[in-house]
Coordinates of N, CA and C in Angstrom, one line a residue:
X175 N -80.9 96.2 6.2 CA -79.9 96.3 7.1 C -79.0 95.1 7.0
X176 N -77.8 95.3 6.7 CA -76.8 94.2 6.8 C -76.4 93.8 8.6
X177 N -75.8 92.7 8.6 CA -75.6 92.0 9.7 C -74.0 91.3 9.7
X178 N -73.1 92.5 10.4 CA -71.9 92.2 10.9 C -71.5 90.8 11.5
X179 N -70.5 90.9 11.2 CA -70.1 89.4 11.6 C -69.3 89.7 12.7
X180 N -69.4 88.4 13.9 CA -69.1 89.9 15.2 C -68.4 88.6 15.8
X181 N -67.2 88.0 14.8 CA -66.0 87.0 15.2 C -65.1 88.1 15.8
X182 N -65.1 89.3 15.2 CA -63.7 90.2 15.5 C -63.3 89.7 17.3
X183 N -64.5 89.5 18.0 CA -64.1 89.5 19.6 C -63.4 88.4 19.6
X184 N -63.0 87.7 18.9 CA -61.8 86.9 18.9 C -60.8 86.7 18.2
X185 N -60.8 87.8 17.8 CA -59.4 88.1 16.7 C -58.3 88.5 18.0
X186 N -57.1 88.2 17.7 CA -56.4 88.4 18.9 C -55.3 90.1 18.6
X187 N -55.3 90.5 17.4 CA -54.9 91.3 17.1 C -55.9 92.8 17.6
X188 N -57.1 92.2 18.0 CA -58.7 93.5 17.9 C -58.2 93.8 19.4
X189 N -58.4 92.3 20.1 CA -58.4 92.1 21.7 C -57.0 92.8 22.1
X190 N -55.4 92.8 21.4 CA -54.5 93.1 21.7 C -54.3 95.3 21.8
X191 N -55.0 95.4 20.6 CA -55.2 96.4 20.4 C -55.9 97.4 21.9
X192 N -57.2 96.5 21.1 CA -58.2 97.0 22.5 C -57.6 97.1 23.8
X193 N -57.3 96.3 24.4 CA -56.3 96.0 26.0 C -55.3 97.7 25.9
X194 N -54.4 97.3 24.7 CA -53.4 98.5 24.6 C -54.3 99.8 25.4
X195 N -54.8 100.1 24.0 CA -55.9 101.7 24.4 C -56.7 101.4 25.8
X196 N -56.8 100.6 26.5 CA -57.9 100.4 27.9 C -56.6 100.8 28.6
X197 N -55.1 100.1 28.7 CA -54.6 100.4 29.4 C -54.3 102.0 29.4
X198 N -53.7 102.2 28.4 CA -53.2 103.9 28.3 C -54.7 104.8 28.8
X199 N -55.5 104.3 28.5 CA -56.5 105.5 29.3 C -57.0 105.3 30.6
X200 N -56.5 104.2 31.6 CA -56.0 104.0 32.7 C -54.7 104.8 33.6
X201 N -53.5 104.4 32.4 CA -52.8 105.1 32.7 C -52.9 106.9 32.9
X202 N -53.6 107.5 31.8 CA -54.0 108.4 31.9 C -54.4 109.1 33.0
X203 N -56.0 108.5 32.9 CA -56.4 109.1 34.2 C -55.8 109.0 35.8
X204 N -55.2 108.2 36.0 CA -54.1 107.6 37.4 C -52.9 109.0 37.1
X205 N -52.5 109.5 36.0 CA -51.7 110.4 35.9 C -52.4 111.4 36.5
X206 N -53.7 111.8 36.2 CA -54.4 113.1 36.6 C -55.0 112.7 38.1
X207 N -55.4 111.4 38.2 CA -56.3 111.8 39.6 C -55.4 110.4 40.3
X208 N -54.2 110.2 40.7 CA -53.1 109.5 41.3 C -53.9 108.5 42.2
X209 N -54.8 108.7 42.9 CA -55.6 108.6 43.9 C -56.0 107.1 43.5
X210 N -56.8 106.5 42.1 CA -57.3 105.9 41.8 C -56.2 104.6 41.7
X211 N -55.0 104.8 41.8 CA -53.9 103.6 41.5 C -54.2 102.4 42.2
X212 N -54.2 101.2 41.7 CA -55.0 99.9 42.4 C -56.2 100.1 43.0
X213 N -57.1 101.0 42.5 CA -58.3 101.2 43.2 C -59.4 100.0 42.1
X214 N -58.5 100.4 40.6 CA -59.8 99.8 39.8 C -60.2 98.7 40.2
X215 N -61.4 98.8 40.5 CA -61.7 97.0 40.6 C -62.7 96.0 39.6
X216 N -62.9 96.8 38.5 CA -63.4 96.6 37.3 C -63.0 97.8 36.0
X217 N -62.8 97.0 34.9 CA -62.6 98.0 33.7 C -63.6 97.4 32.4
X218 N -64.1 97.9 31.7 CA -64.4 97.4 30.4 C -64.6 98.2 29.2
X219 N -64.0 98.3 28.3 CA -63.9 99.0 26.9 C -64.9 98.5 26.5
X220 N -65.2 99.3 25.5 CA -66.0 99.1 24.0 C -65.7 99.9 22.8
X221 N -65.8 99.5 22.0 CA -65.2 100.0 20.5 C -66.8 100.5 19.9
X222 N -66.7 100.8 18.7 CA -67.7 100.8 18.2 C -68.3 99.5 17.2
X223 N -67.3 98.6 17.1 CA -68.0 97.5 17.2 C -68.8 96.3 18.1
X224 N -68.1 96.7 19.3 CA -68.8 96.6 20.6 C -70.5 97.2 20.5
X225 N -70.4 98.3 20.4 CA -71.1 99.6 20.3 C -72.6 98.8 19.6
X226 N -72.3 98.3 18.4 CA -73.2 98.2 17.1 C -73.6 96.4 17.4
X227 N -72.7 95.8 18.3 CA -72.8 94.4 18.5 C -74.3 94.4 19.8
X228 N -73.9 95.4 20.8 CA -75.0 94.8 21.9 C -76.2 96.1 22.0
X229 N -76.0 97.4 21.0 CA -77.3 98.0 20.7 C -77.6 98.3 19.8
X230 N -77.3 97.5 18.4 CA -77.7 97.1 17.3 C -77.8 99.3 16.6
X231 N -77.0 100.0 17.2 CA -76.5 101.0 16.8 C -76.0 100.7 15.3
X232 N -76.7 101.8 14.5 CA -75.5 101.7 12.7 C -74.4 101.8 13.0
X233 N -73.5 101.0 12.8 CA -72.0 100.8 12.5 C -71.0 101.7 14.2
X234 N -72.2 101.4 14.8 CA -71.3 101.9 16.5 C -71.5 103.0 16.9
X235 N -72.9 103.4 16.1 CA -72.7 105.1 17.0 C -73.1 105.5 17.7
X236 N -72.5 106.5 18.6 CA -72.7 106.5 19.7 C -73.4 107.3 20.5
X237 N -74.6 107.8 19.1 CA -75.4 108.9 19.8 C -76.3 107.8 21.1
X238 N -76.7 107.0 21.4 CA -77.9 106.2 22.4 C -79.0 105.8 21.6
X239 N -80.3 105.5 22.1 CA -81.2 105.1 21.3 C -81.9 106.6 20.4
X240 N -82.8 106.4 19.5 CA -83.2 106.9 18.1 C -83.5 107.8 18.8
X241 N -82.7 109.3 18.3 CA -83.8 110.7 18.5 C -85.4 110.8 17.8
X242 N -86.4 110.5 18.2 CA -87.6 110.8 18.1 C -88.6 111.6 19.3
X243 N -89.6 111.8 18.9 CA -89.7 113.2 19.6 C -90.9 112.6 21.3
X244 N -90.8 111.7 20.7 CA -91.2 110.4 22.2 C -89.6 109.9 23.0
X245 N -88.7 110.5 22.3 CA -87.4 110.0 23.4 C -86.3 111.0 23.5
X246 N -87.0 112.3 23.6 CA -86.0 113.5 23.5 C -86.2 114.2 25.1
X247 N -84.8 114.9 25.6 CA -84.7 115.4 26.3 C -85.4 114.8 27.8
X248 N -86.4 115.8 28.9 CA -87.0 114.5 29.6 C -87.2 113.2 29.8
X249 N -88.1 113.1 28.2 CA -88.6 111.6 28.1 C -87.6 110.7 28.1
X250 N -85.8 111.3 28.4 CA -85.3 109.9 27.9 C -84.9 109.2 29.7
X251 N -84.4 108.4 29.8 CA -83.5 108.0 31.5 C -83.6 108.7 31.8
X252 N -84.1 109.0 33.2 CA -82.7 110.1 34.3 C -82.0 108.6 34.7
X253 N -81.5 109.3 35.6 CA -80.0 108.7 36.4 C -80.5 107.0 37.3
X254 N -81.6 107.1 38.0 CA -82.1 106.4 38.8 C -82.8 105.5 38.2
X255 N -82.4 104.1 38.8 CA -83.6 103.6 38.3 C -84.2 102.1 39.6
X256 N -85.2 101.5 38.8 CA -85.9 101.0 40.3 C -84.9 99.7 41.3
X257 N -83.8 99.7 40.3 CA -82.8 98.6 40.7 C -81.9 99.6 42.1
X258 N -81.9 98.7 42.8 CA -81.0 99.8 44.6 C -79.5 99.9 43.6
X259 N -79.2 101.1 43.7 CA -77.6 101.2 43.3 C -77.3 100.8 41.6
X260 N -78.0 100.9 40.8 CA -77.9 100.8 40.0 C -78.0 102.2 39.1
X261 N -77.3 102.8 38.5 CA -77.5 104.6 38.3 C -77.4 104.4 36.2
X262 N -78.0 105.1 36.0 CA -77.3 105.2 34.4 C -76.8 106.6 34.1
X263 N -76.3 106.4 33.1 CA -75.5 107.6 32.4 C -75.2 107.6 31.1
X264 N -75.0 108.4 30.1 CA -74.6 108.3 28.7 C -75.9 109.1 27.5
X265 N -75.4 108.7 26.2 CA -75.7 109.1 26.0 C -77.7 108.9 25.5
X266 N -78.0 107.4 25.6 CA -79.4 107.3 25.9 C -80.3 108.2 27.2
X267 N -79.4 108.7 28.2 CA -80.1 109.4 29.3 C -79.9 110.9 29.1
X268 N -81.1 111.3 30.2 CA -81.0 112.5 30.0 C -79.7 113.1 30.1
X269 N -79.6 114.4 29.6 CA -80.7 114.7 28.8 C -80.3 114.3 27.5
X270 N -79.4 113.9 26.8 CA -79.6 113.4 25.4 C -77.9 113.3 24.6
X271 N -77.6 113.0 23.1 CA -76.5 112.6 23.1 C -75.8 113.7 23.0
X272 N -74.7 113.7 22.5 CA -73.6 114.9 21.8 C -72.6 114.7 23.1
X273 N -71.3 115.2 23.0 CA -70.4 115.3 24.3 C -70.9 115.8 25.7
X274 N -71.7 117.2 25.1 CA -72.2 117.9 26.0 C -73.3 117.3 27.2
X275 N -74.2 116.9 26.3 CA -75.0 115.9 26.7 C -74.4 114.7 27.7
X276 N -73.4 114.0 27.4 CA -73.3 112.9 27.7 C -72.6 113.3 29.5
X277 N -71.8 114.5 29.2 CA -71.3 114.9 30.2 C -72.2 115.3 31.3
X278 N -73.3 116.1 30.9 CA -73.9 116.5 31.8 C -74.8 115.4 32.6
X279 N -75.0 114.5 31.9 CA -75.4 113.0 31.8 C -74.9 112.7 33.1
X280 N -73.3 112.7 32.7 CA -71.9 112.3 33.8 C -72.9 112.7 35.5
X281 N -73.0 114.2 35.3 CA -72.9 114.7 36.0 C -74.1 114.8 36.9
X282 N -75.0 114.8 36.0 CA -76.5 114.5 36.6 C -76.5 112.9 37.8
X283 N -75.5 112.0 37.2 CA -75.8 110.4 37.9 C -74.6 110.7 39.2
X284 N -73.8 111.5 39.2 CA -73.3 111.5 40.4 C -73.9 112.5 41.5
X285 N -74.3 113.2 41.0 CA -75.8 114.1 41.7 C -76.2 112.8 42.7
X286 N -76.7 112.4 41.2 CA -77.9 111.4 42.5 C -77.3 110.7 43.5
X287 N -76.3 110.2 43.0 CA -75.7 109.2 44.1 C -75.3 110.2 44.8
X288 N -74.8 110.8 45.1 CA -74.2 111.8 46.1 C -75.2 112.5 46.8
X289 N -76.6 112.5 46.3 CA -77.6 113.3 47.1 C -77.5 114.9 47.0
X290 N -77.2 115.8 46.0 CA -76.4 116.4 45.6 C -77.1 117.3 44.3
X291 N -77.3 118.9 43.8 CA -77.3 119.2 42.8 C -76.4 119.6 41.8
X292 N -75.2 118.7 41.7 CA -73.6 118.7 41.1 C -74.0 120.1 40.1
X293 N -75.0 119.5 39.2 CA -75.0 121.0 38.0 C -74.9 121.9 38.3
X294 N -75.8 122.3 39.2 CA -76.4 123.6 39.7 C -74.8 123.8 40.7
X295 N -74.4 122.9 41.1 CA -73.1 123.5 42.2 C -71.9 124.1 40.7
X296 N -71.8 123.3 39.7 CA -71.1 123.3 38.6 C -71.2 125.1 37.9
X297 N -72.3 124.7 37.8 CA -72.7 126.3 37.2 C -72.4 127.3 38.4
X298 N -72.3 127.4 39.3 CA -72.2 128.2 40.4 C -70.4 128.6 40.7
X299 N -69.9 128.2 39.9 CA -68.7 127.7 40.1 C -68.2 127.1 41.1
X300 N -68.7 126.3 42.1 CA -68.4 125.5 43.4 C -67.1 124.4 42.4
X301 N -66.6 123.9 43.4 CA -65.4 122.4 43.3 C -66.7 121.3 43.5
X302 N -66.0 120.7 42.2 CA -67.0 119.2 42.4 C -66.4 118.4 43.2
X303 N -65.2 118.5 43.7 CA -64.4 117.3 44.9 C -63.9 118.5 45.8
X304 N -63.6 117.8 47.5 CA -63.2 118.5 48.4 C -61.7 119.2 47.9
X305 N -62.3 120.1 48.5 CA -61.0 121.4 48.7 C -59.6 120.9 48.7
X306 N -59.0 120.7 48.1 CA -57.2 120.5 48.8 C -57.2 119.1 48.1
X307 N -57.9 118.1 47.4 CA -57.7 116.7 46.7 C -57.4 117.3 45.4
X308 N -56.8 118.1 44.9 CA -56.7 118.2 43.3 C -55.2 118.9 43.3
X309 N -54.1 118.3 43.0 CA -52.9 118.6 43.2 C -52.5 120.3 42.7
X310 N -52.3 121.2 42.9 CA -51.3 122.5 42.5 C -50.9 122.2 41.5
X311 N -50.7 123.3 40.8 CA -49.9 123.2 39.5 C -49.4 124.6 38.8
X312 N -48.1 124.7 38.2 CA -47.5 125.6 37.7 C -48.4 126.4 37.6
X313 N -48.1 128.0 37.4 CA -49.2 128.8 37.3 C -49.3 129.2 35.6
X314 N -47.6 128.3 34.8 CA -47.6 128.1 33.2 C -48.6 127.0 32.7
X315 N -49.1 125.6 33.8 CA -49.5 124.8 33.3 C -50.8 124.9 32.1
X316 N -50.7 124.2 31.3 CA -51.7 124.4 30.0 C -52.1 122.7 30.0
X317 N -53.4 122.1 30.5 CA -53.5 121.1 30.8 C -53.7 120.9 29.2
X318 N -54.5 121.5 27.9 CA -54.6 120.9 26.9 C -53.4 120.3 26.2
X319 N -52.3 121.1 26.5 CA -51.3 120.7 25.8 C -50.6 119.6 26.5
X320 N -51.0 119.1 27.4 CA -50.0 118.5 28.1 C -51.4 116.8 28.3
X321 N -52.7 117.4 27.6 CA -53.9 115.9 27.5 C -53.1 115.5 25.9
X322 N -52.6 116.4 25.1 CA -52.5 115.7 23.6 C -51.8 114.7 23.8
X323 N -51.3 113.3 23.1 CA -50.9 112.2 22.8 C -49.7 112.8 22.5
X324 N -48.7 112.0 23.2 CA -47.1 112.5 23.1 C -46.5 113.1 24.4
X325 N -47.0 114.5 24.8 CA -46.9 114.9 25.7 C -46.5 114.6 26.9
X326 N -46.9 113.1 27.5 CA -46.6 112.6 28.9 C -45.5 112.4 28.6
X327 N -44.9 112.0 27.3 CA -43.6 111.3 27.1 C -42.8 112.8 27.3
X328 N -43.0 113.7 26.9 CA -41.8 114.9 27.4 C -41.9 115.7 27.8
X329 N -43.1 115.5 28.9 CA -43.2 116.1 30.7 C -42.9 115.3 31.2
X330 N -42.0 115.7 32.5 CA -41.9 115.1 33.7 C -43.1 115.5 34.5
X331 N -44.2 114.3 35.3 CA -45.3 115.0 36.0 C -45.0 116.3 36.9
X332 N -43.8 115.6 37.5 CA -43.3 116.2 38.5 C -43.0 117.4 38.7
X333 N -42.3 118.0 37.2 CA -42.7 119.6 36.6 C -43.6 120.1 36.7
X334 N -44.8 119.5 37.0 CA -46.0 120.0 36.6 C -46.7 120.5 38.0
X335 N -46.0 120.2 39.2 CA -46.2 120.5 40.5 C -45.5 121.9 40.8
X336 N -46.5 122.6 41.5 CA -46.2 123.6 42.5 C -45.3 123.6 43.1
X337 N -44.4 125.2 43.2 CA -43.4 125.4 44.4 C -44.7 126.6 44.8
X338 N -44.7 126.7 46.2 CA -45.9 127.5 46.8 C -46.0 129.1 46.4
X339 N -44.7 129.0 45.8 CA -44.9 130.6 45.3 C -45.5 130.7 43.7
X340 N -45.3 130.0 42.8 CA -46.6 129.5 41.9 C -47.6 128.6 41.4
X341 N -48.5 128.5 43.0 CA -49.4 128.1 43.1 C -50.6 128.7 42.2
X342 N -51.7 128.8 41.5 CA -52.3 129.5 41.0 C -53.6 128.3 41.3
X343 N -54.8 129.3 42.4 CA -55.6 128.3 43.5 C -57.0 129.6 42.5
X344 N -57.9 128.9 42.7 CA -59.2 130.0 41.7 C -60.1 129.9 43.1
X345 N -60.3 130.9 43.0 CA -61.5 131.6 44.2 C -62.5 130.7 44.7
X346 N -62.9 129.6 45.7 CA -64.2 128.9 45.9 C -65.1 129.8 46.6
X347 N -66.2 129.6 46.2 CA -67.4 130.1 46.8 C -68.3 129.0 47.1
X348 N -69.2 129.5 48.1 CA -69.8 128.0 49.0 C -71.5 128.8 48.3
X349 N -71.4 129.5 47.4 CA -72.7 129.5 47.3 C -73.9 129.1 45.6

């Protein structure tokens, strides 16, 4: 196993980079959930050299620790652990890596904190946030085309809001 040289965190070109992409996926999300604007009160990236620097991961990746059959599925984290307020998530925890994984990961750690069986509400098709917090939108809107890179630059958000006559609201059920 070779052994990176892990000056880059002071290359000022990595750090300028980095900052750039932390902000735009700030900006981002503040575009979709507005709510969060001056809320952040911590941020921190990692790259995949980050990644490979503090879990000795091959070259950043980002499956979590080694799939073996002593750290699959169950056996790996849940969400809780014996620290008060302290929750994990990703892809080391259950249930395991891949997007899918990691998400459900997501979803399992806000469960817990929330006291809560988010999945099971998820699968049920319940709203994972109260009723009426998730703004209206054209009943044309195509959110994929409007997450690709470029796009914010030639939507106005503001287009992207409801007149009450094409509202397009999907059925909740409370069960």
């Amino acid at each position: 196993m070779t052994t990176r040289d892990h000056d880059y965190a002071a290359d000022e070109t990595y750090q300028r980079v980095k900052k750039s992409l932390t902000d735009a996926m700030i900006d981002r999300a503040t575009t979709v959930l507005p709510e969060i604007e001056g809320r952040v009160v911590h941020q921190e990236a990692a790259t995949p050299l980050t990644q490979e620097r503090y879990t000795q991961s091959t070259q950043g990746a980002s499956y979590g620790i080694e799939m073996n059959t002593h750290q699959m599925a169950l056996a790996r984290p849940g969400p809780k652990t014996s620290i008060r307020g302290l929750y994990l998530a990703g892809a080391s925890c259950r249930p395991g890596p891949t997007t899918e994984g990691v998400l459900l990961s997501g979803i399992y750690t806000a469960g817990a904190i929330l006291g809560r069986d988010l999945h099971r509400d998820f699968r049920n098709g319940r709203y994972l946030v109260p009723e009426g917090t998730l703004p209206s939108t054209r009943s044309d809107f195509d959110p994929l085309a409007y997450s690709r890179v470029g796009a914010r630059k030639r939507t106005d958000p503001d287009e992207l809001l409801s007149s009450p006559a094409e509202i397009r609201t999907p059925a909740v059920t409370d069960g």
